[in-house]
Amino acid sequence: MGPSVQGSGRSVVTIGVYDGVHRGHQRVVERAVGIARERDLRSVAVTFEPHPDEVVRPGAHPHRLTNPRRRSELLAGLGVAEIDVVEFTLELSRTSPEDFVQSVLGERLRAAVVVVGEDFRFGRDAGGDVDTLRTLGEKYDFEVETVPILDAISSTAIRELLVTGDVEGAAARLGRPHRVEGVVVRGYQRGRQLGFPTANVETPQHTAIPADGVYAGWLECVPVANLPALYQGERWPAAISVGTNPTFEGVPRTVEAYALDRDDLELYGVHVAVEFGARLRGNTRFDSIEALIAQIHADVDATRRLTS
């Protein structure tokens, strides 16, 4: 677990995996932050790393909507004072609901109020629910408040939309464009040869990448320790390609982004975020380089309109 926050006063705690920090998550977190402000208490978000499914169901590897750094950034942006990342282990998965409540909510965080979604489950075999939490709250001296879930808004539903390329549907549920992050690496440099130099983004394994195709969106440089600090915080409209580039055989699946009108960027080794605004088309094999270039021009024009 992360550093102890014992001894620094009672807290209002919200608990969840919070992958994506989507609109449903936001309602829960904002309620916890609001109660904390009303009562002059600390607000604490408890999250888990790695994703519990990876531990409980080895090999499941749900595609991640947010990396841990981005998740913490989004939670802090909602006003959470402290973020406590709990290491999710097989041992923790076997902890009884009461032992979890006693050690984490009672002794560790001194919870006065716990705010969760109405579908919250916890403890061994997900055996604890909201009623269990309320009963334990009476014993360990904290209140429980639940927030209704929003229909059709879940991390699983958002992943399913991304699989089909529906980035606009995903954005409506996230409350912002879906983004993937990674370090820019050297690719085949075919974009540069065609007049459209792209940033070839190496994303972490199990990242939730939208379906193959071409998208309009944005490319942003994200400050990360121990990586080059070039262009930090800069953000450009970008035409984005996801896939294997069927015009050129033998190309692995990639995420590439062309920052509109910027052929001067040197992004190798820089950590970037690619945000998906709208899907323009699926991937197509072109019979000639000239036809491919003409289509790229059309994609850039469409991106310019959609991101202006």
mmCIF file of C-alpha atoms in Angstrom, residues 62-278:
data_model
loop_
_atom_site.group_PDB
_atom_site.id
_atom_site.type_symbol
_atom_site.label_atom_id
_atom_site.label_comp_id
_atom_site.label_asym_id
_atom_site.label_seq_id
_atom_site.Cartn_x
_atom_site.Cartn_y
_atom_site.Cartn_z
ATOM 1 C CA PRO A 62 -8.705 -5.733 -19.301
ATOM 2 C CA HIS A 63 -7.596 -2.998 -21.677
ATOM 3 C CA ARG A 64 -6.834 0.060 -19.588
ATOM 4 C CA LEU A 65 -8.630 3.332 -20.274
ATOM 5 C CA THR A 66 -6.169 5.306 -18.145
ATOM 6 C CA ASN A 67 -2.686 4.635 -16.843
ATOM 7 C CA PRO A 68 -2.090 5.112 -13.102
ATOM 8 C CA ARG A 69 -0.531 8.564 -13.503
ATOM 9 C CA ARG A 70 -3.419 9.839 -15.632
ATOM 10 C CA ARG A 71 -5.997 8.310 -13.280
ATOM 11 C CA SER A 72 -4.475 10.138 -10.316
ATOM 12 C CA GLU A 73 -4.332 13.351 -12.343
ATOM 13 C CA LEU A 74 -8.035 13.098 -13.192
ATOM 14 C CA LEU A 75 -9.016 12.308 -9.598
ATOM 15 C CA ALA A 76 -7.000 15.259 -8.324
ATOM 16 C CA GLY A 77 -8.728 17.424 -10.928
ATOM 17 C CA LEU A 78 -12.059 16.537 -9.292
ATOM 18 C CA GLY A 79 -10.822 17.996 -6.015
ATOM 19 C CA VAL A 80 -9.622 14.867 -4.192
ATOM 20 C CA ALA A 81 -7.075 15.854 -1.560
ATOM 21 C CA GLU A 82 -5.296 12.488 -1.291
ATOM 22 C CA ILE A 83 -5.063 9.471 -3.577
ATOM 23 C CA ASP A 84 -4.175 6.187 -1.917
ATOM 24 C CA VAL A 85 -3.106 3.517 -4.416
ATOM 25 C CA VAL A 86 -3.475 0.081 -2.847
ATOM 26 C CA GLU A 87 -1.369 -2.714 -4.278
ATOM 27 C CA PHE A 88 -3.880 -5.380 -5.304
ATOM 28 C CA THR A 89 -2.477 -8.814 -4.526
ATOM 29 C CA LEU A 90 -3.844 -12.335 -4.364
ATOM 30 C CA GLU A 91 -3.673 -12.039 -0.581
ATOM 31 C CA LEU A 92 -5.772 -8.864 -0.655
ATOM 32 C CA SER A 93 -8.317 -10.542 -2.951
ATOM 33 C CA ARG A 94 -8.816 -13.177 -0.248
ATOM 34 C CA THR A 95 -9.349 -10.635 2.546
ATOM 35 C CA SER A 96 -12.784 -10.743 4.149
ATOM 36 C CA PRO A 97 -14.981 -7.634 3.835
ATOM 37 C CA GLU A 98 -14.631 -6.958 7.572
ATOM 38 C CA ASP A 99 -10.852 -7.281 7.585
ATOM 39 C CA PHE A 100 -10.636 -4.859 4.650
ATOM 40 C CA VAL A 101 -12.894 -2.359 6.387
ATOM 41 C CA GLN A 102 -11.043 -2.631 9.695
ATOM 42 C CA SER A 103 -7.534 -2.285 8.261
ATOM 43 C CA VAL A 104 -8.112 0.222 5.449
ATOM 44 C CA LEU A 105 -11.195 2.271 6.313
ATOM 45 C CA GLY A 106 -10.868 2.091 10.078
ATOM 46 C CA GLU A 107 -7.238 1.957 11.178
ATOM 47 C CA ARG A 108 -5.599 3.373 8.063
ATOM 48 C CA LEU A 109 -7.876 6.172 6.876
ATOM 49 C CA ARG A 110 -10.092 6.823 9.916
ATOM 50 C CA ALA A 111 -13.120 7.141 7.670
ATOM 51 C CA ALA A 112 -16.046 9.241 8.854
ATOM 52 C CA VAL A 113 -18.001 8.788 5.615
ATOM 53 C CA VAL A 114 -17.559 6.289 2.773
ATOM 54 C CA VAL A 115 -19.051 7.189 -0.608
ATOM 55 C CA VAL A 116 -19.463 4.472 -3.252
ATOM 56 C CA GLY A 117 -21.564 3.623 -6.267
ATOM 57 C CA GLU A 118 -24.712 1.665 -5.511
ATOM 58 C CA ASP A 119 -23.242 -1.422 -7.259
ATOM 59 C CA PHE A 120 -20.085 -1.434 -5.098
ATOM 60 C CA ARG A 121 -18.656 -4.872 -4.204
ATOM 61 C CA PHE A 122 -15.618 -5.690 -2.093
ATOM 62 C CA GLY A 123 -13.793 -8.370 -0.143
ATOM 63 C CA ARG A 124 -13.193 -12.040 -0.828
ATOM 64 C CA ASP A 125 -15.106 -13.260 -3.912
ATOM 65 C CA ALA A 126 -16.714 -9.779 -4.067
ATOM 66 C CA GLY A 127 -18.815 -11.018 -1.153
ATOM 67 C CA GLY A 128 -19.394 -7.581 0.364
ATOM 68 C CA ASP A 129 -21.968 -5.131 -0.988
ATOM 69 C CA VAL A 130 -23.422 -1.799 0.108
ATOM 70 C CA ASP A 131 -25.539 -3.433 2.828
ATOM 71 C CA THR A 132 -22.421 -5.175 4.167
ATOM 72 C CA LEU A 133 -20.593 -1.866 4.160
ATOM 73 C CA ARG A 134 -23.387 -0.132 6.076
ATOM 74 C CA THR A 135 -23.440 -2.864 8.709
ATOM 75 C CA LEU A 136 -19.679 -2.630 9.133
ATOM 76 C CA GLY A 137 -19.940 1.154 9.223
ATOM 77 C CA GLU A 138 -22.045 0.920 12.361
ATOM 78 C CA LYS A 139 -19.335 -1.185 13.973
ATOM 79 C CA TYR A 140 -16.375 0.921 12.842
ATOM 80 C CA ASP A 141 -18.034 4.315 13.192
ATOM 81 C CA PHE A 142 -18.506 5.612 9.663
ATOM 82 C CA GLU A 143 -21.504 6.553 7.542
ATOM 83 C CA VAL A 144 -22.125 5.159 4.061
ATOM 84 C CA GLU A 145 -23.547 7.143 1.179
ATOM 85 C CA THR A 146 -24.291 5.624 -2.224
ATOM 86 C CA VAL A 147 -24.541 7.351 -5.588
ATOM 87 C CA PRO A 148 -26.853 5.925 -8.296
ATOM 88 C CA ILE A 149 -25.050 4.507 -11.310
ATOM 89 C CA LEU A 150 -25.625 6.072 -14.714
ATOM 90 C CA ASP A 151 -27.236 3.809 -17.304
ATOM 91 C CA ALA A 152 -24.866 2.541 -20.018
ATOM 92 C CA ILE A 153 -21.840 4.210 -18.413
ATOM 93 C CA SER A 154 -19.207 1.765 -17.281
ATOM 94 C CA SER A 155 -15.568 1.103 -18.057
ATOM 95 C CA THR A 156 -16.588 -2.133 -19.782
ATOM 96 C CA ALA A 157 -19.135 -0.365 -22.000
ATOM 97 C CA ILE A 158 -16.562 2.270 -22.968
ATOM 98 C CA ARG A 159 -14.024 -0.416 -23.896
ATOM 99 C CA GLU A 160 -16.660 -2.058 -26.113
ATOM 100 C CA LEU A 161 -17.316 1.242 -27.905
ATOM 101 C CA LEU A 162 -13.606 1.704 -28.547
ATOM 102 C CA VAL A 163 -13.371 -1.782 -30.043
ATOM 103 C CA THR A 164 -15.850 -0.623 -32.709
ATOM 104 C CA GLY A 165 -14.102 2.713 -33.223
ATOM 105 C CA ASP A 166 -16.921 4.742 -31.690
ATOM 106 C CA VAL A 167 -14.659 7.304 -30.041
ATOM 107 C CA GLU A 168 -17.445 9.891 -29.924
ATOM 108 C CA GLY A 169 -19.665 7.522 -27.944
ATOM 109 C CA ALA A 170 -16.749 6.793 -25.638
ATOM 110 C CA ALA A 171 -16.092 10.517 -25.160
ATOM 111 C CA ALA A 172 -19.740 11.142 -24.252
ATOM 112 C CA ARG A 173 -19.425 8.603 -21.434
ATOM 113 C CA LEU A 174 -15.950 9.644 -20.325
ATOM 114 C CA GLY A 175 -16.811 13.328 -20.319
ATOM 115 C CA ARG A 176 -13.733 14.048 -22.481
ATOM 116 C CA PRO A 177 -11.971 12.499 -25.500
ATOM 117 C CA HIS A 178 -10.413 9.099 -24.963
ATOM 118 C CA ARG A 179 -6.636 9.266 -24.943
ATOM 119 C CA VAL A 180 -3.731 6.868 -25.149
ATOM 120 C CA GLU A 181 -0.226 7.687 -24.003
ATOM 121 C CA GLY A 182 3.242 6.461 -24.790
ATOM 122 C CA VAL A 183 6.738 7.330 -25.888
ATOM 123 C CA VAL A 184 7.462 8.363 -29.486
ATOM 124 C CA VAL A 185 9.743 5.815 -31.140
ATOM 125 C CA ARG A 186 11.301 5.518 -34.590
ATOM 126 C CA GLY A 187 9.041 3.828 -37.103
ATOM 127 C CA TYR A 188 9.378 3.242 -40.818
ATOM 128 C CA GLN A 189 9.292 7.034 -41.472
ATOM 129 C CA ARG A 190 6.920 6.490 -44.400
ATOM 130 C CA GLY A 191 4.816 9.451 -43.267
ATOM 131 C CA ARG A 192 7.845 11.709 -43.468
ATOM 132 C CA GLN A 193 8.625 10.396 -46.958
ATOM 133 C CA LEU A 194 5.041 11.190 -48.017
ATOM 134 C CA GLY A 195 5.196 14.717 -46.596
ATOM 135 C CA PHE A 196 3.246 14.002 -43.408
ATOM 136 C CA PRO A 197 5.710 13.171 -40.601
ATOM 137 C CA THR A 198 3.970 11.231 -37.865
ATOM 138 C CA ALA A 199 4.753 10.530 -34.234
ATOM 139 C CA ASN A 200 4.852 6.741 -33.857
ATOM 140 C CA VAL A 201 3.567 6.170 -30.301
ATOM 141 C CA GLU A 202 4.636 3.056 -28.409
ATOM 142 C CA THR A 203 1.755 2.425 -26.020
ATOM 143 C CA PRO A 204 1.981 0.195 -22.931
ATOM 144 C CA GLN A 205 0.673 -3.342 -23.209
ATOM 145 C CA HIS A 206 -3.084 -3.721 -22.631
ATOM 146 C CA THR A 207 -3.865 -0.098 -23.510
ATOM 147 C CA ALA A 208 -7.430 0.435 -24.768
ATOM 148 C CA ILE A 209 -6.686 1.457 -28.359
ATOM 149 C CA PRO A 210 -9.626 2.212 -30.684
ATOM 150 C CA ALA A 211 -10.356 0.042 -33.720
ATOM 151 C CA ASP A 212 -8.112 0.291 -36.768
ATOM 152 C CA GLY A 213 -8.866 3.377 -38.812
ATOM 153 C CA VAL A 214 -8.173 7.061 -39.271
ATOM 154 C CA TYR A 215 -9.278 9.617 -36.678
ATOM 155 C CA ALA A 216 -9.313 13.342 -36.078
ATOM 156 C CA GLY A 217 -7.973 14.401 -32.709
ATOM 157 C CA TRP A 218 -5.061 15.955 -30.898
ATOM 158 C CA LEU A 219 -1.433 15.265 -30.041
ATOM 159 C CA GLU A 220 -0.118 16.582 -26.725
ATOM 160 C CA CYS A 221 3.284 16.427 -25.053
ATOM 161 C CA VAL A 222 2.953 15.218 -21.468
ATOM 162 C CA PRO A 223 5.609 15.978 -18.831
ATOM 163 C CA VAL A 224 6.992 12.737 -17.380
ATOM 164 C CA ALA A 225 10.044 12.412 -15.161
ATOM 165 C CA ASN A 226 13.290 11.163 -16.723
ATOM 166 C CA LEU A 227 12.132 11.757 -20.318
ATOM 167 C CA PRO A 228 12.977 14.654 -22.668
ATOM 168 C CA ALA A 229 11.172 17.869 -21.732
ATOM 169 C CA LEU A 230 10.678 19.145 -25.285
ATOM 170 C CA TYR A 231 7.371 20.864 -26.102
ATOM 171 C CA GLN A 232 5.951 20.122 -22.632
ATOM 172 C CA GLY A 233 2.269 20.991 -22.451
ATOM 173 C CA GLU A 234 1.990 21.821 -26.147
ATOM 174 C CA ARG A 235 -1.056 20.432 -27.971
ATOM 175 C CA TRP A 236 -1.794 20.302 -31.681
ATOM 176 C CA PRO A 237 -4.717 19.150 -33.861
ATOM 177 C CA ALA A 238 -3.700 15.823 -35.372
ATOM 178 C CA ALA A 239 -4.729 13.262 -37.967
ATOM 179 C CA ILE A 240 -4.338 9.855 -36.324
ATOM 180 C CA SER A 241 -3.871 6.443 -37.891
ATOM 181 C CA VAL A 242 -4.385 3.199 -35.989
ATOM 182 C CA GLY A 243 -3.590 -0.124 -37.618
ATOM 183 C CA THR A 244 -1.144 -1.976 -39.813
ATOM 184 C CA ASN A 245 -1.232 0.349 -42.854
ATOM 185 C CA PRO A 246 -2.587 -2.080 -45.471
ATOM 186 C CA THR A 247 -0.874 -0.242 -48.343
ATOM 187 C CA PHE A 248 2.477 -1.421 -46.938
ATOM 188 C CA GLU A 249 2.709 -5.105 -46.065
ATOM 189 C CA GLY A 250 4.327 -6.507 -42.944
ATOM 190 C CA VAL A 251 3.727 -3.479 -40.721
ATOM 191 C CA PRO A 252 2.847 -4.159 -37.050
ATOM 192 C CA ARG A 253 -0.175 -2.425 -35.489
ATOM 193 C CA THR A 254 0.718 1.140 -34.608
ATOM 194 C CA VAL A 255 -0.711 4.424 -33.346
ATOM 195 C CA GLU A 256 0.628 7.319 -35.426
ATOM 196 C CA ALA A 257 -0.303 10.991 -35.193
ATOM 197 C CA TYR A 258 0.465 13.794 -37.653
ATOM 198 C CA ALA A 259 0.385 17.208 -35.978
ATOM 199 C CA LEU A 260 -1.219 19.448 -38.585
ATOM 200 C CA ASP A 261 1.193 21.824 -40.318
ATOM 201 C CA ARG A 262 4.114 20.806 -38.084
ATOM 202 C CA ASP A 263 6.912 19.149 -40.000
ATOM 203 C CA ASP A 264 9.548 20.584 -37.657
ATOM 204 C CA LEU A 265 8.846 18.544 -34.526
ATOM 205 C CA GLU A 266 11.534 16.288 -33.056
ATOM 206 C CA LEU A 267 9.540 14.056 -30.725
ATOM 207 C CA TYR A 268 11.651 10.900 -30.437
ATOM 208 C CA GLY A 269 11.792 9.819 -26.804
ATOM 209 C CA VAL A 270 9.101 12.288 -25.741
ATOM 210 C CA HIS A 271 6.050 11.078 -23.785
ATOM 211 C CA VAL A 272 2.886 12.098 -25.624
ATOM 212 C CA ALA A 273 -0.868 11.696 -25.404
ATOM 213 C CA VAL A 274 -3.057 11.050 -28.441
ATOM 214 C CA GLU A 275 -6.696 12.107 -28.028
ATOM 215 C CA PHE A 276 -9.394 10.734 -30.316
ATOM 216 C CA GLY A 277 -12.108 13.205 -31.352
ATOM 217 C CA ALA A 278 -13.887 11.539 -34.288
#
